[in-house]
Amino acid sequence: MVASQCTGQRWKPQLLSCASNPIGEVGEVIGEGRVTREVLLPARRPEVWAALTQPDQLAEWLGGEVQFDARPRGRLAVRGGAGADRQGRVIAVNQPYRLVIEWWEGSAEEPPPVTRVEFVLQEEGGGTRLTVSEWPLEQTACTEALG
Amino acid sequence: MSKRERDVDAVFQALADPTRRAVMRMLSDGPRTATEIAERLPVSRQAVSKHLVALDEAGLVRGERAGREVRYRLTPRPMAGALSWMTEVGAEWDERLERLRRHLRR
């Protein structure tokens, strides 16, 4: 289920290839590390962008009380929704195409950020295709460090 | 970060590397020494040892002394935590995106 939803850069199996190896397959899914969802939304791209960046609209679908400053290094705070309270900040913003934030559970201002979330908006048939990916942040740095 | 999150994070970091994933695949056929693993991968024995340490720290393999060598076997249980994290995060996004779709339809 998760595997079919994952996209992005895949490992080219030049080292060993064994498609029927379940440990290997699960390892590939986890190694990819990205959870990805796509949805076709019934609204033009600027409207979807507004729903992703305006605090009152974010509150409608994220739940709870939302503060958000959709500028580079702008802060995000989500409180009192159905899920956990969250803090976050903007990493990249390219209106109305792409938004990247990192966020973490809890109310601390500067804990080690846990995950990064990327929103990509594409126009499609009068609506907007939104692709959301979330992945643990430390992954890339660690791979580089260990070679 | 909670202990669970740290454990899950360690598994993600360990499996982010293609060589370590290849080592996991190989060990799923049975325990092997670092030398045996290195014979079948295009990397040095030292590199394999370094990767085995990373996998051991994430709880994914365990070394057992066999004569002068250490034989590694797979302990894949921590992978379940990482998979369930991915499943939970995916389910959260399914719910949020369904609410977003309804919000935009109004």
XYZ file of C-alpha atoms in Angstrom:
253
model
C 0.000 0.000 0.000
C 2.679 2.450 1.033
C 5.005 1.209 -1.682
C 2.651 2.033 -4.518
C 2.246 5.578 -3.210
C 5.942 6.302 -3.026
C 7.555 8.244 -5.812
C 10.834 9.987 -6.319
C 14.354 8.788 -6.805
C 14.641 5.030 -6.711
C 17.694 2.967 -6.072
C 18.968 1.413 -9.285
C 19.530 -2.225 -8.315
C 22.977 -2.670 -9.839
C 24.344 -4.355 -6.707
C 21.875 -7.158 -6.238
C 18.502 -7.650 -7.739
C 15.992 -10.068 -6.272
C 12.427 -8.921 -6.775
C 10.869 -11.695 -4.702
C 12.912 -10.892 -1.588
C 10.456 -9.397 0.945
C 13.135 -7.996 3.268
C 14.735 -6.380 0.248
C 11.446 -4.877 -0.894
C 10.558 -3.520 2.534
C 14.096 -2.160 2.758
C 13.571 -0.321 -0.533
C 10.300 1.212 0.683
C 11.848 2.368 3.952
C 15.031 3.468 2.202
C 12.946 5.677 -0.050
C 11.704 7.167 3.227
C 9.098 9.326 1.575
C 5.365 9.127 2.075
C 3.647 10.621 -0.976
C 0.013 11.387 -1.696
C -1.564 12.914 -4.800
C -4.992 14.441 -5.070
C -6.852 16.220 -7.873
C -8.569 19.225 -6.304
C -11.645 21.008 -7.714
C -10.104 24.498 -7.658
C -7.679 26.657 -9.638
C -4.074 26.747 -8.542
C -4.185 30.200 -6.852
C -7.164 29.044 -4.751
C -5.322 25.892 -3.707
C -2.259 27.963 -2.898
C -4.397 30.192 -0.678
C -5.826 27.120 1.079
C -2.266 25.961 1.808
C -0.930 29.280 3.018
C -3.691 31.367 4.645
C -4.064 30.584 8.365
C -7.883 30.747 8.419
C -8.083 28.319 5.487
C -5.393 26.029 6.917
C -7.460 25.821 10.099
C -10.360 24.477 8.015
C -8.515 21.367 6.877
C -5.544 20.975 9.234
C -7.836 21.506 12.216
C -7.335 23.558 15.356
C -5.935 27.057 15.515
C -3.297 27.861 12.914
C -0.703 30.599 12.707
C 1.352 30.644 9.530
C 3.651 33.110 7.828
C 4.197 31.732 4.319
C 7.502 33.444 3.666
C 10.998 31.915 3.795
C 11.771 31.041 7.439
C 8.185 31.998 8.369
C 6.732 30.132 11.327
C 3.878 27.647 11.559
C 1.974 26.776 14.722
C -0.975 24.390 14.911
C -2.821 24.095 18.237
C -5.851 22.274 19.547
C -6.804 20.266 16.458
C -7.711 16.590 16.226
C -4.023 15.628 15.878
C -0.972 16.673 17.854
C 0.016 20.313 18.291
C 2.783 21.183 15.852
C 5.432 23.800 15.227
C 7.192 24.369 11.952
C 8.899 26.745 9.577
C 9.020 27.490 5.881
C 12.016 26.117 3.983
C 11.114 27.097 0.420
C 8.254 28.996 -1.138
C 7.640 29.379 -4.866
C 4.126 30.782 -5.250
C 1.929 29.150 -6.588
C 3.976 26.095 -7.574
C 5.768 24.681 -4.560
C 5.924 25.021 -0.789
C 8.325 23.183 1.521
C 8.082 23.276 5.297
C 9.599 21.319 8.116
C 7.514 20.554 11.177
C 7.540 18.651 14.417
C 5.102 17.600 17.114
C 4.882 19.545 20.365
C 5.095 23.210 21.231
C 8.875 23.658 21.647
C 10.317 26.453 19.526
C 13.527 24.773 18.360
C 13.623 20.992 18.805
C 15.406 18.898 16.189
C 13.002 19.166 13.241
C 11.533 15.769 12.583
C 10.100 15.798 9.074
C 9.955 17.878 5.941
C 6.774 18.312 3.901
C 6.685 19.346 0.248
C 3.568 20.541 -1.597
C 3.680 20.661 -5.403
C 0.779 22.205 -7.342
C 0.140 21.450 -11.030
C -2.750 22.694 -13.172
C -4.828 19.861 -14.562
C -8.111 20.035 -16.469
C -9.437 23.170 -14.788
C -8.442 21.845 -11.359
C -5.172 21.398 -9.518
C -3.153 18.276 -8.881
C -1.569 18.531 -5.449
C 1.306 16.203 -4.540
C 2.283 16.063 -0.865
C 5.412 14.253 0.339
C 6.631 13.907 3.900
C 9.980 12.432 4.898
C 12.328 12.314 7.908
C 14.801 15.139 7.715
C 18.119 13.686 8.884
C 18.245 11.061 6.168
C 20.224 12.888 3.509
C 22.784 14.329 5.889
C 23.437 10.896 7.386
C 23.877 9.226 4.025
C 26.404 11.838 3.036
C 28.217 11.541 6.362
C 28.614 7.771 6.189
C 29.345 7.669 2.456
C 11.940 13.280 19.868
C 10.488 10.272 21.679
C 12.422 7.005 21.919
C 10.116 5.510 19.300
C 10.806 8.375 16.921
C 14.556 8.027 17.487
C 14.360 4.279 16.802
C 12.345 4.845 13.634
C 14.719 7.593 12.554
C 17.717 5.290 13.028
C 16.088 2.708 10.735
C 15.384 5.326 8.058
C 18.964 6.552 8.223
C 20.368 3.032 8.086
C 18.247 2.041 5.071
C 18.713 5.296 3.170
C 21.969 3.841 1.853
C 21.769 1.436 -1.149
C 24.785 -0.620 -0.057
C 23.254 -1.190 3.366
C 20.006 -2.269 1.702
C 22.010 -4.733 -0.417
C 23.636 -6.074 2.782
C 20.171 -6.545 4.323
C 19.017 -8.441 1.224
C 22.041 -10.686 1.375
C 21.601 -11.427 5.072
C 17.969 -12.354 4.483
C 19.373 -15.529 2.853
C 21.250 -16.414 6.044
C 24.017 -15.174 8.373
C 27.315 -14.089 6.804
C 30.643 -12.569 7.821
C 31.823 -9.150 6.621
C 34.340 -10.920 4.364
C 31.644 -13.049 2.745
C 29.470 -9.987 2.185
C 32.368 -7.997 0.689
C 33.101 -10.828 -1.780
C 29.691 -10.313 -3.324
C 29.497 -6.517 -3.328
C 31.600 -3.953 -5.196
C 32.882 -2.442 -1.919
C 35.803 -3.155 0.406
C 35.613 -5.285 3.549
C 36.289 -2.154 5.642
C 33.356 -0.385 4.000
C 31.132 -3.424 4.666
C 32.204 -3.406 8.326
C 31.304 0.274 8.608
C 27.882 -0.388 7.093
C 27.344 -3.345 9.455
C 28.051 -1.054 12.426
C 25.398 1.375 11.144
C 22.893 -1.472 10.679
C 23.747 -2.846 14.144
C 23.163 0.574 15.741
C 19.719 0.679 14.148
C 19.040 -2.803 15.566
C 18.730 -4.356 12.105
C 21.574 -6.894 12.391
C 23.355 -8.660 15.238
C 26.921 -9.971 15.209
C 27.852 -13.344 16.707
C 31.447 -14.459 17.097
C 32.276 -17.508 14.959
C 35.918 -18.451 15.484
C 38.067 -15.509 14.418
C 35.262 -13.800 12.542
C 31.940 -12.238 13.408
C 28.918 -13.636 11.646
C 26.015 -11.217 11.166
C 22.393 -12.165 11.069
C 19.307 -10.153 10.319
C 17.113 -8.817 13.150
C 14.439 -7.122 11.004
C 11.943 -6.285 13.773
C 12.790 -2.518 13.849
C 11.683 -2.282 10.205
C 8.098 -2.715 11.423
C 8.317 0.559 13.371
C 9.503 2.447 10.292
C 6.761 0.931 8.132
C 4.072 1.755 10.670
C 5.364 5.348 10.835
C 4.981 5.586 7.037
C 1.500 4.065 7.211
C 0.405 6.488 9.951
C 1.783 9.542 8.151
C 0.077 8.402 4.939
C -3.252 7.940 6.735
C -2.945 11.426 8.272
C -2.426 12.944 4.826
C -5.360 10.961 3.388
C -7.593 12.542 6.032
C -6.183 16.057 5.677
C -6.421 15.988 1.888
C -10.002 14.759 2.035
C -10.841 17.730 4.312
C -8.959 20.065 1.943
C -10.951 18.727 -1.013
C -14.230 19.321 0.819
C -13.093 22.787 1.908
C -12.304 23.767 -1.696
C -15.582 22.395 -3.027
C -17.617 24.894 -0.976
